[in-house]
XYZ file of C-alpha atoms in Angstrom:
769
model
C -44.302 11.831 80.542
C -47.013 10.430 82.759
C -49.417 7.671 81.178
C -52.074 6.253 82.590
C -54.034 9.812 82.082
C -57.783 9.301 81.235
C -59.620 13.135 82.110
C -62.693 12.315 84.203
C -66.549 13.283 82.781
C -67.473 16.666 84.474
C -64.545 17.775 85.881
C -61.790 20.405 85.476
C -59.292 18.781 82.563
C -55.461 20.006 84.486
C -55.870 19.979 88.481
C -53.940 23.009 89.497
C -54.064 27.308 89.809
C -55.075 27.265 86.721
C -57.664 25.237 85.051
C -59.418 24.134 81.949
C -62.949 22.122 82.209
C -63.836 19.741 79.801
C -67.230 21.667 78.526
C -64.868 24.885 77.831
C -62.792 22.292 75.450
C -65.092 20.947 73.925
C -67.219 23.824 72.666
C -63.867 25.731 71.582
C -62.423 22.672 69.067
C -66.089 22.407 67.918
C -67.734 26.191 67.944
C -67.468 27.869 64.583
C -65.571 26.114 62.105
C -64.656 22.504 63.875
C -61.146 22.368 64.452
C -58.507 25.119 64.423
C -56.841 25.773 61.445
C -57.390 26.637 57.677
C -55.543 26.484 54.564
C -55.943 30.569 53.457
C -54.321 31.817 49.422
C -51.695 34.050 50.056
C -52.561 34.660 46.138
C -54.985 36.700 45.108
C -57.759 34.051 43.107
C -60.182 37.391 42.388
C -60.540 37.441 39.231
C -61.095 35.251 36.094
C -56.887 36.022 35.867
C -56.613 34.966 39.409
C -57.565 31.705 38.692
C -55.922 31.339 34.694
C -53.165 31.712 37.087
C -53.403 29.368 39.930
C -54.858 26.740 38.024
C -55.123 25.331 34.440
C -53.438 26.177 32.242
C -51.016 28.961 34.283
C -49.785 26.137 37.035
C -48.539 23.835 34.435
C -46.201 26.560 33.942
C -43.507 26.136 37.252
C -45.204 22.333 37.081
C -42.452 22.073 33.609
C -39.829 24.375 35.768
C -40.063 21.708 38.343
C -39.565 19.208 36.650
C -35.712 20.121 34.921
C -35.310 21.035 38.005
C -36.369 19.708 41.789
C -34.882 22.223 43.809
C -37.596 24.749 42.276
C -39.711 23.734 43.961
C -39.178 25.472 47.340
C -38.758 28.780 44.624
C -42.525 28.133 43.075
C -44.510 26.651 45.888
C -45.041 26.837 49.686
C -41.930 23.846 50.031
C -39.949 25.992 51.693
C -41.494 27.091 55.117
C -44.528 23.620 55.669
C -43.408 21.375 58.055
C -46.049 17.624 57.875
C -47.215 16.916 61.788
C -46.954 13.161 61.821
C -48.234 10.855 63.817
C -49.937 7.666 64.818
C -51.308 8.684 67.680
C -49.704 5.664 70.192
C -48.474 8.295 72.255
C -50.339 10.881 72.725
C -49.893 13.317 76.199
C -50.418 11.669 78.752
C -53.867 9.502 76.989
C -51.530 7.302 75.699
C -52.235 4.896 72.437
C -55.171 5.943 71.757
C -55.006 5.703 67.494
C -54.373 8.880 64.941
C -58.228 10.307 64.941
C -58.586 11.032 68.449
C -54.553 12.297 68.496
C -55.590 14.910 65.739
C -56.877 17.557 67.464
C -53.056 17.858 69.463
C -51.520 17.870 65.935
C -53.391 20.687 65.466
C -52.508 22.448 68.063
C -48.681 21.744 67.354
C -49.812 23.599 63.480
C -51.645 26.302 65.705
C -48.011 26.485 67.927
C -45.533 26.561 64.776
C -48.157 29.574 63.316
C -48.304 31.435 65.745
C -44.425 31.417 67.151
C -42.264 31.694 63.790
C -44.580 31.457 60.146
C -44.384 28.086 59.324
C -46.787 26.712 57.384
C -47.935 22.848 58.624
C -50.249 20.035 57.722
C -51.123 17.413 60.415
C -51.131 13.661 59.274
C -52.110 11.671 60.894
C -51.415 8.101 59.965
C -53.247 4.348 60.548
C -49.972 2.461 60.942
C -48.870 1.194 63.913
C -45.168 -0.846 62.866
C -42.063 0.726 62.975
C -41.677 -0.706 58.522
C -44.917 1.741 57.478
C -44.097 5.049 59.504
C -41.740 5.025 57.496
C -42.728 4.172 54.448
C -45.332 6.717 54.919
C -43.193 9.709 56.389
C -40.211 9.258 53.460
C -42.797 9.806 50.757
C -44.480 12.691 52.527
C -40.404 14.357 51.309
C -41.599 15.865 48.310
C -44.051 18.050 49.203
C -42.569 19.512 52.408
C -39.636 21.355 53.763
C -39.039 18.516 57.412
C -40.640 16.813 59.456
C -42.103 16.904 63.071
C -42.587 13.230 64.672
C -45.216 13.584 67.767
C -46.435 10.475 69.669
C -44.895 8.118 68.548
C -44.367 5.522 71.389
C -41.629 4.587 72.626
C -38.854 2.458 71.567
C -40.013 2.698 67.634
C -40.012 6.218 67.982
C -36.154 5.547 68.014
C -35.673 3.201 65.181
C -38.410 4.920 63.268
C -36.078 8.548 63.346
C -32.982 6.918 63.340
C -33.587 5.726 59.715
C -35.616 9.247 58.107
C -33.008 11.065 59.232
C -30.958 8.145 57.429
C -32.902 7.988 54.344
C -34.634 11.840 54.138
C -32.759 14.904 52.716
C -34.290 17.216 54.437
C -35.157 17.647 58.595
C -37.029 14.839 60.984
C -37.751 16.004 64.608
C -39.158 14.554 67.039
C -39.832 16.211 69.055
C -41.786 14.165 72.342
C -37.668 13.496 72.885
C -35.931 16.063 71.260
C -37.901 19.498 72.325
C -37.748 18.216 76.056
C -34.191 17.892 76.104
C -33.606 21.186 74.399
C -35.206 22.735 76.654
C -34.712 21.464 80.176
C -30.754 21.211 79.091
C -30.864 25.526 78.693
C -32.811 24.825 82.285
C -30.092 22.309 83.012
C -27.035 24.637 81.757
C -28.474 28.680 83.899
C -29.381 26.054 87.046
C -26.019 24.496 87.411
C -24.689 28.391 87.076
C -26.674 29.810 90.144
C -25.806 26.732 91.560
C -22.789 27.291 91.568
C -21.341 23.557 90.502
C -20.072 22.300 87.303
C -21.360 20.333 84.709
C -19.220 17.859 85.064
C -18.293 16.893 88.234
C -22.565 16.264 88.781
C -24.607 13.488 89.131
C -27.869 13.258 87.621
C -30.803 10.714 88.435
C -33.145 10.289 85.538
C -36.834 8.891 86.315
C -38.262 7.642 82.950
C -37.368 5.279 79.811
C -39.428 6.468 77.193
C -37.999 8.331 74.617
C -37.712 12.302 76.309
C -35.741 10.281 79.526
C -33.409 8.886 76.664
C -33.243 11.758 74.557
C -32.547 14.258 77.668
C -30.384 11.838 78.790
C -28.406 11.697 75.892
C -28.806 15.388 75.150
C -26.718 15.929 78.530
C -24.440 13.854 77.855
C -23.643 16.104 74.670
C -23.716 19.650 77.409
C -20.911 17.874 79.894
C -22.412 15.231 82.143
C -20.599 11.793 82.683
C -21.785 8.879 82.226
C -20.650 7.918 85.045
C -22.501 10.297 86.833
C -25.480 9.343 85.445
C -28.339 6.834 87.211
C -31.291 5.835 85.242
C -34.502 4.603 86.815
C -37.835 2.546 84.933
C -40.495 0.837 86.718
C -37.780 -1.654 87.829
C -36.094 0.406 89.364
C -32.311 1.795 88.769
C -30.732 0.790 84.890
C -28.242 -0.711 86.916
C -24.875 -3.243 86.154
C -26.432 -6.910 84.894
C -29.490 -5.818 85.038
C -32.710 -8.187 82.930
C -35.593 -7.476 83.230
C -36.844 -4.891 81.171
C -33.996 -4.084 79.430
C -33.944 -3.308 75.605
C -30.657 -1.829 73.905
C -31.404 2.149 74.468
C -32.019 1.433 78.337
C -29.022 -0.800 77.816
C -26.764 2.162 76.949
C -27.082 3.742 80.235
C -26.206 0.966 82.918
C -23.494 2.324 85.661
C -21.860 0.393 87.780
C -24.526 0.908 91.158
C -25.361 -0.481 94.174
C -28.167 1.048 94.373
C -31.675 -0.288 92.613
C -34.414 1.773 93.568
C -35.107 5.636 93.036
C -35.271 6.698 96.966
C -31.610 4.789 96.815
C -30.350 6.826 93.604
C -31.313 10.550 94.845
C -29.151 9.727 98.247
C -26.606 12.458 97.310
C -27.806 13.663 93.626
C -27.423 17.139 91.997
C -29.617 17.030 89.806
C -32.795 14.677 89.015
C -34.815 15.070 85.634
C -38.557 12.951 85.810
C -40.185 12.226 82.700
C -41.922 9.491 84.226
C -44.993 9.685 85.716
C -47.765 11.031 88.514
C -46.559 11.020 92.219
C -43.049 9.659 92.441
C -40.837 11.529 93.913
C -41.295 12.132 97.230
C -40.092 15.261 99.730
C -38.248 12.865 101.446
C -36.205 11.336 98.035
C -35.814 15.705 98.058
C -33.965 15.286 101.747
C -31.580 13.350 100.719
C -29.983 14.986 97.338
C -26.880 17.110 98.209
C -26.970 20.990 98.764
C -29.185 23.073 95.756
C -30.760 20.115 94.378
C -31.821 20.359 91.021
C -34.989 18.801 90.038
C -37.260 18.768 86.631
C -39.955 17.388 87.729
C -41.096 17.101 83.484
C -44.872 14.748 83.757
C -46.948 16.328 82.221
C -50.407 16.996 83.494
C -48.765 16.602 87.264
C -45.429 16.288 87.612
C -43.241 14.084 89.904
C -43.661 16.201 92.401
C -45.687 19.058 92.937
C -44.164 22.754 92.647
C -45.704 23.281 95.599
C -44.267 20.562 97.769
C -40.796 20.067 95.649
C -40.422 24.101 97.204
C -42.024 22.662 100.763
C -38.862 19.865 101.080
C -36.068 22.197 100.324
C -35.228 25.666 101.158
C -32.245 25.562 97.926
C -34.969 23.304 95.693
C -34.098 24.694 92.042
C -36.868 23.598 90.843
C -38.793 23.309 86.909
C -41.580 21.331 85.987
C -44.113 21.198 82.658
C -46.458 23.411 83.580
C -47.366 26.896 82.755
C -49.077 27.979 86.569
C -45.288 27.990 88.255
C -42.637 29.067 87.425
C -39.757 27.869 85.167
C -41.988 25.640 82.654
C -39.890 23.682 80.410
C -42.488 23.930 77.379
C -41.481 22.680 73.852
C -42.305 25.452 72.641
C -39.564 27.108 73.753
C -37.698 24.427 71.186
C -39.647 23.336 67.647
C -41.146 26.557 65.899
C -37.786 28.607 66.312
C -35.539 24.957 65.413
C -37.757 24.397 62.268
C -37.399 28.051 61.523
C -34.061 28.382 61.605
C -32.838 25.284 59.376
C -35.606 25.838 57.390
C -34.154 28.950 55.943
C -30.922 27.603 55.482
C -33.093 24.483 53.435
C -31.185 22.291 56.088
C -30.485 18.376 55.218
C -30.721 17.225 59.126
C -31.139 18.504 62.081
C -28.217 17.512 64.282
C -27.048 17.412 67.604
C -24.449 20.482 66.665
C -27.754 22.579 66.003
C -29.397 21.257 69.089
C -26.551 22.196 71.017
C -26.696 25.773 69.567
C -30.324 26.340 70.415
C -30.202 25.298 74.637
C -27.416 28.014 74.018
C -29.444 30.807 72.828
C -32.208 29.892 75.447
C -29.928 29.657 79.066
C -27.737 32.984 77.272
C -32.146 34.994 76.722
C -33.165 34.061 79.814
C -30.167 36.179 81.402
C -31.499 39.509 79.594
C -33.342 42.164 80.759
C -37.170 40.253 80.075
C -39.048 44.267 78.409
C -42.603 45.008 79.726
C -44.423 43.058 76.647
C -43.328 39.879 78.135
C -44.858 40.896 81.467
C -47.768 42.380 80.328
C -48.428 38.833 78.155
C -48.266 37.952 81.734
C -50.411 39.983 84.090
C -47.728 42.951 84.911
C -45.657 39.776 85.996
C -42.002 40.781 86.197
C -39.059 38.400 85.688
C -35.076 38.404 86.520
C -32.904 35.549 85.514
C -32.967 33.224 89.149
C -34.337 30.584 90.390
C -36.843 31.195 89.746
C -36.705 32.209 86.183
C -34.288 30.180 84.984
C -36.027 30.174 80.766
C -37.238 32.219 79.001
C -40.489 32.123 78.709
C -43.523 30.772 75.902
C -44.729 34.676 74.623
C -41.475 35.690 74.683
C -41.564 37.097 70.990
C -37.232 37.447 71.497
C -37.098 33.932 70.780
C -37.289 33.506 67.644
C -35.002 35.939 67.434
C -31.716 34.368 68.646
C -33.128 30.657 68.733
C -33.553 31.523 64.683
C -30.760 33.077 63.757
C -28.640 30.033 66.416
C -30.232 27.218 64.547
C -29.453 28.705 61.327
C -25.669 29.218 61.927
C -25.009 25.515 63.060
C -26.276 24.245 60.386
C -23.636 26.673 58.144
C -20.604 26.037 60.226
C -21.197 21.874 60.300
C -21.721 21.912 56.715
C -24.984 20.613 56.557
C -27.112 24.278 55.136
C -28.202 23.921 51.114
C -28.279 27.733 51.490
C -26.202 30.190 53.399
C -27.792 33.416 54.300
C -25.842 36.705 56.354
C -27.283 36.706 59.509
C -27.153 39.940 60.495
C -29.851 40.285 57.290
C -32.115 37.280 58.970
C -32.690 38.606 62.514
C -33.160 41.499 60.938
C -35.568 40.255 58.711
C -37.154 37.711 61.467
C -38.327 41.417 63.461
C -39.935 42.743 60.664
C -42.141 39.390 59.866
C -42.191 39.101 63.573
C -43.989 43.240 64.070
C -45.790 44.513 60.730
C -44.834 47.841 62.826
C -41.566 47.605 62.448
C -40.879 46.806 58.799
C -42.764 49.794 58.331
C -40.869 51.954 61.708
C -37.411 50.079 59.682
C -36.754 52.762 57.507
C -37.311 56.071 60.187
C -34.608 53.671 63.026
C -32.207 53.523 60.737
C -32.685 56.937 59.418
C -32.795 58.300 63.010
C -29.245 56.914 63.487
C -28.080 58.828 61.510
C -27.821 61.890 63.829
C -29.072 61.649 68.089
C -31.122 64.094 68.483
C -32.355 65.308 71.786
C -35.592 64.316 72.501
C -37.340 65.260 76.372
C -39.374 63.002 77.700
C -41.036 64.962 80.425
C -43.131 61.498 82.864
C -38.966 61.058 82.944
C -40.097 59.080 85.709
C -42.295 56.631 84.776
C -41.362 52.405 84.104
C -42.540 52.259 80.635
C -40.628 55.644 79.323
C -37.574 54.739 80.868
C -37.722 51.813 79.919
C -38.486 52.990 76.046
C -35.440 54.869 76.742
C -32.637 52.209 77.260
C -33.992 50.923 73.934
C -33.475 54.637 72.153
C -30.105 55.203 73.738
C -28.661 50.800 73.467
C -30.321 51.072 70.084
C -28.605 55.260 68.878
C -32.038 56.448 67.519
C -31.902 59.224 69.745
C -30.279 61.081 72.924
C -33.118 60.321 75.864
C -33.456 63.579 78.328
C -35.187 62.363 81.510
C -37.428 65.199 83.824
C -38.592 63.937 87.169
C -36.717 64.233 90.291
C -33.430 63.152 89.849
C -32.875 60.621 92.776
C -36.100 58.810 91.617
C -35.411 58.739 88.220
C -31.886 56.929 89.279
C -33.656 55.001 91.588
C -35.555 53.847 89.083
C -32.996 53.217 86.059
C -30.795 51.088 88.961
C -33.504 49.221 89.977
C -34.819 47.482 86.940
C -30.770 47.428 85.507
C -31.390 49.853 82.684
C -27.829 49.930 81.683
C -28.125 52.187 78.498
C -29.130 54.697 80.405
C -26.011 55.244 82.890
C -24.695 59.290 81.792
C -27.933 59.947 80.674
C -29.130 64.015 81.710
C -31.888 63.913 84.340
C -34.007 67.675 85.419
C -36.017 68.135 87.791
C -37.206 71.268 86.506
C -37.596 73.057 89.591
C -34.438 72.568 90.235
C -32.616 73.137 87.697
C -30.359 76.473 87.232
C -31.974 77.180 83.384
C -35.594 77.456 85.541
C -35.128 80.443 86.808
C -34.190 81.450 82.515
C -36.751 79.891 81.774
C -39.849 81.526 83.567
C -39.041 84.473 82.809
C -38.340 83.877 78.982
C -41.616 81.943 79.866
C -43.130 85.327 80.653
C -42.329 87.084 78.450
C -43.747 84.609 75.369
C -46.777 84.648 76.892
C -47.272 88.241 79.376
C -49.485 89.895 76.452
C -52.013 86.905 76.668
C -53.399 87.286 79.933
C -49.871 85.593 82.325
C -49.118 87.042 85.521
C -45.477 86.012 86.422
C -46.357 84.033 89.462
C -48.891 82.361 86.605
C -45.450 81.869 85.369
C -43.083 80.109 87.790
C -45.643 78.012 89.102
C -46.785 76.205 85.509
C -43.287 75.958 84.809
C -42.856 72.985 87.383
C -45.182 71.426 85.287
C -42.927 68.815 83.222
C -44.927 69.397 80.159
C -43.876 73.613 80.135
C -40.341 73.532 80.905
C -40.722 70.871 78.343
C -42.030 72.670 75.955
C -39.962 75.110 77.085
C -36.627 72.756 76.482
C -37.825 72.768 72.702
C -38.686 75.870 71.838
C -35.072 76.906 72.836
C -33.471 74.710 71.323
C -32.262 72.098 74.323
C -34.226 69.439 73.151
C -34.313 68.824 69.495
C -37.990 67.286 70.587
C -40.503 66.514 72.779
C -42.502 62.907 73.665
C -45.194 63.591 76.521
C -48.391 62.386 77.205
C -48.488 58.394 78.342
C -49.860 59.448 81.857
C -52.248 62.666 81.120
C -55.266 62.440 78.654
C -54.293 63.736 75.108
C -56.314 67.187 75.187
C -53.910 68.304 78.584
C -50.532 66.963 77.162
C -51.504 68.524 74.409
C -51.854 72.364 76.086
C -48.188 73.414 76.761
C -47.217 71.986 73.167
C -49.390 74.617 71.817
C -48.869 76.930 73.703
C -45.759 77.115 73.859
C -43.676 75.856 71.393
C -47.033 76.688 68.577
C -48.552 75.373 65.165
C -46.812 76.666 62.110
C -47.846 80.443 60.645
C -51.707 79.772 59.191
C -51.595 75.678 59.890
C -53.714 74.120 62.963
C -52.835 70.954 64.014
C -53.782 67.195 64.157
C -52.629 63.647 64.933
C -52.661 61.396 62.363
C -52.386 56.737 63.420
C -50.452 54.953 60.918
C -52.662 51.554 60.468
C -50.723 48.477 59.611
C -53.011 46.212 58.913
C -51.365 42.423 57.816
C -50.595 43.207 54.195
C -50.447 46.881 54.243
C -50.558 50.371 56.223
C -52.803 53.062 55.637
C -52.793 56.617 56.713
C -55.809 57.989 58.975
C -56.743 61.662 59.472
C -57.605 63.646 62.086
C -57.397 61.874 65.258
C -57.073 63.233 67.692
C -57.334 67.393 67.825
C -59.866 68.366 65.742
C -63.415 67.493 67.148
C -65.825 68.907 63.646
C -62.903 70.444 61.234
C -63.938 72.616 58.381
C -63.960 72.070 55.028
C -60.383 73.708 54.290
C -59.229 72.361 57.485
C -59.975 69.074 56.237
C -57.620 69.750 53.597
C -55.632 70.942 55.127
C -55.799 67.924 57.007
C -55.570 65.661 53.791
C -52.214 68.094 52.129
C -50.239 67.373 55.226
C -51.258 63.310 55.563
C -49.948 62.938 52.586
C -46.994 64.713 52.928
C -46.535 62.685 55.827
C -46.957 58.944 53.822
C -44.660 60.004 51.644
C -42.225 60.886 54.393
C -42.160 56.668 54.264
C -42.158 56.660 50.367
C -44.759 55.835 50.185
C -47.471 58.105 47.040
C -50.497 58.956 49.285
C -54.201 58.176 47.228
C -56.430 60.499 48.844
C -60.535 59.426 50.351
C -62.241 62.333 51.522
C -64.512 59.751 53.343
C -68.582 60.043 53.559
C -70.703 58.338 53.963
C -72.373 58.993 50.506
C -69.899 59.134 47.277
C -70.146 60.906 45.028
C -72.895 63.261 45.415
C -75.389 60.165 45.836
C -76.721 60.827 49.120
C -77.501 64.167 50.663
C -76.467 66.698 53.830
C -74.297 68.734 55.455
C -71.194 66.498 56.239
C -70.885 65.126 52.150
C -71.073 68.911 50.969
C -68.625 69.373 53.577
C -66.459 67.060 52.400
C -66.353 67.614 48.635
C -65.671 71.037 49.408
C -62.879 69.687 51.012
C -61.948 67.839 47.935
C -62.136 70.996 45.422
C -59.683 72.635 48.142
C -57.063 69.260 48.258
C -56.548 69.435 44.576
C -56.670 73.791 44.472
C -53.421 73.733 47.141
C -52.191 70.845 45.762
C -52.898 69.106 41.610
C -50.176 67.029 42.487
C -52.456 64.650 44.513
C -54.265 61.333 43.249
C -57.847 63.106 45.911
C -60.735 61.653 44.686
C -64.845 62.286 47.020
C -66.152 62.734 49.315
C -66.326 58.632 49.554
C -66.881 55.916 51.351
C -64.153 53.628 52.514
C -64.822 50.405 50.998
C -65.249 51.786 47.988
C -62.326 53.905 48.222
C -60.747 50.513 48.608
C -61.969 48.631 45.916
C -60.459 49.644 42.209
C -62.859 46.799 40.616
C -65.698 48.445 42.173
C -64.468 52.150 41.777
C -64.019 50.954 37.348
C -67.536 49.621 36.374
C -69.573 51.719 39.211
C -67.167 55.031 39.477
C -64.915 55.536 36.243
C -64.438 58.970 36.203
C -62.941 58.237 40.694
C -59.615 60.528 39.611
C -57.865 57.012 42.297
C -56.675 54.853 39.862
C -55.156 52.243 42.989
C -56.735 51.495 46.174
C -56.910 54.046 48.700
C -53.733 54.732 51.819
C -54.229 58.083 52.972
C -58.243 58.211 54.956
C -59.875 61.730 55.864
C -62.231 60.957 57.864
C -65.308 63.878 58.494
C -64.434 64.229 62.520
C -63.167 63.101 65.491
C -65.882 60.757 66.468
C -65.191 58.680 62.818
C -62.207 58.466 62.456
C -61.382 57.928 66.528
C -63.573 55.261 66.383
C -62.321 53.875 63.382
C -58.844 52.906 63.819
C -59.664 51.942 67.612
C -62.243 49.197 65.763
C -59.584 48.494 63.506
C -57.094 47.331 66.153
C -59.712 45.921 68.340
C -62.031 43.561 65.899
C -59.405 42.870 62.746
C -55.342 42.731 64.826
C -54.466 46.158 62.840
C -50.976 47.362 64.801
C -50.629 51.040 65.251
C -47.954 53.577 65.022
C -48.922 57.039 66.331
C -50.542 59.568 66.825
C -48.075 61.545 64.806
C -48.995 65.403 65.838
C -48.712 67.335 62.675
C -48.412 72.125 62.043
C -46.529 72.143 64.572
C -43.494 74.647 64.471
C -40.686 72.030 66.243
C -41.362 68.155 66.613
C -43.455 67.110 69.646
C -45.635 64.181 69.948
C -48.039 63.653 72.578
C -48.793 59.173 73.197
C -52.028 58.364 74.041
C -52.215 57.741 77.312
C -50.986 54.477 79.086
C -49.851 53.895 75.735
C -47.168 50.918 75.214
C -43.125 51.130 75.562
C -42.883 49.426 71.827
C -45.212 52.615 71.289
C -42.831 55.279 72.945
C -40.088 53.531 71.050
C -41.794 54.477 67.327
C -43.332 58.011 68.376
C -39.940 58.644 69.941
C -38.352 58.146 66.519
C -40.582 60.188 64.680
C -39.873 63.028 66.585
C -36.502 62.187 66.374
C -36.028 61.883 62.135
C -38.327 65.381 62.283
C -35.926 66.883 63.752
C -33.454 65.543 62.121
C -34.238 66.368 58.827
C -36.846 69.874 59.260
C -40.154 69.089 58.648
C -43.117 70.240 56.384
C -45.569 68.583 57.654
């Protein structure tokens, strides 16, 4: 790590492509509520009863239980998901010994990363303690409160003694991220870099620049991975750590002294296979890199300025494999790939420590994940940049959501196998739980996925050439959710599959409508269906060349069980062919429903896509169909017929229409819990209804919302997504004769998968909504 870096006033903090202005950073931390974190209650605290349970007298009961058995603190408190980020501010980033108060923004930031990437709660503890004994005493006293301790920015060599002592004397994980985080992430990069370079780990020569916490820990970890101790040369500000050197030595450096004639970093680099830098800016030169062995591996990890810049390193050697600590170049060795997920796995098995086996498992999981196909969601997070395993993609990107699903289970498994886990878990169930915690949408859809897998319904995709459709089809087929049928030019579709290496789509059915053996038969059949509605045979020929019409007729004729379309077409245009060919159910109208997934539950919004200004009769029909859809998700529907008026307190044609629609719903389905017309806030507050509208027939908060027109519904779901961070499933198309769904133009791969799963399940089970 860099040592003498102080950002000058009124300049960019980080040089390079991605710049952060000093003024912007200060404003970010000071505007609104100062800092970056807050404490939010997880239990309701709205009534006197709630408060009596949260605090006195109710709180006494869990206290008494924990007094009998301290391990029950994991059941009755947040201890099992709480980590202390502890620092004394003696080695903060590249800023040096700036003290605990000045280091607090960094520790708050660490807490943000724990929460963002692994949903772990954090208290940052910034202590005014300089000596090893003081730090050890403070941290040991914290054990009853926390499930784990993350030591941060404590200078070397004191950090070594502090961590070693705490690990021996505490029964919860203690992890100095400055040491082991960098070691694990760079270790994963080393595994893959050696594979690409065609070199064996027990034969490579390694040069290490730096002798602080990160450098020593990385070197030790590389030895665990298989590097030979005699093949390592450690260099500090005094030069090479050679056998017999006395100047600037300590017990940790002495561990790596070697018999060598090399005295400088330049000497050490000659013929070396690997350079690891955890030191300071500019210590490695292009000339040094030119003296290294073929396919040199250079990890220049000093921050914010590496030992040599990425462009300089690449210019020095064409065959270089390079990583830095910076996000603006490939192969960023970023500790956020490690600590959130390592602690997640350790906490979830109540590990007593984080041992070598667990660290090794994390590195191997990261190395393996880098070789997997990178999903579109990751590319989208990095401005559309595509990634695939190679010299410029050694390890996963920090924003790859799959890291949680690979690393945390690997940690949990290693803890159980090595005997440090106090709680055993089923790893398959654990992965599924992590997946649900990561995606509220996945949690809602998990039942649909499971049911859809019982029978592989055939789902046709008219936009089979599109990369998003291909990616979704790969996932759907790989997971056994449905059997995709792709429409489009056969050669172009196959080329897209090959270029994206979508192995699960091998042998998938691809149909180019004009070239299909069924084309003429489909033209005749379509003309037969539409000839008394002004359709000429020539027009039937033209339309059947359009994949939307061809796919719809496949569903009509039973050649496909359902259809998903609309990725590249506006909704109104995309729905036209299904309405003409598949039709709605007799006496029914089509309607679109979004399932809006919030942090704590999910709601059904209708009609969000089809009917511009539905009549009272149409609103009633939409309400009944949407309630049936809710039951599909094992939800007891409570239907709110929405308006700007509540129970007649405002006049106008819209409230009157909604009021009439509510009466019709009650006649159509007396079993439904429905009320209206009602304003949205009142539909969502049982407390308000009890006081102000005790006659309301909604016995709990509404979960099905029927809007008076398309404007209101469409605006509402988009605002919730854009402002409140709601996740969306849909739109689910109701009222059709056979399973057809229309995507919103340009939607994500995840949305395509969700809607295809819904389509497959409806095709499999039959449906009435």
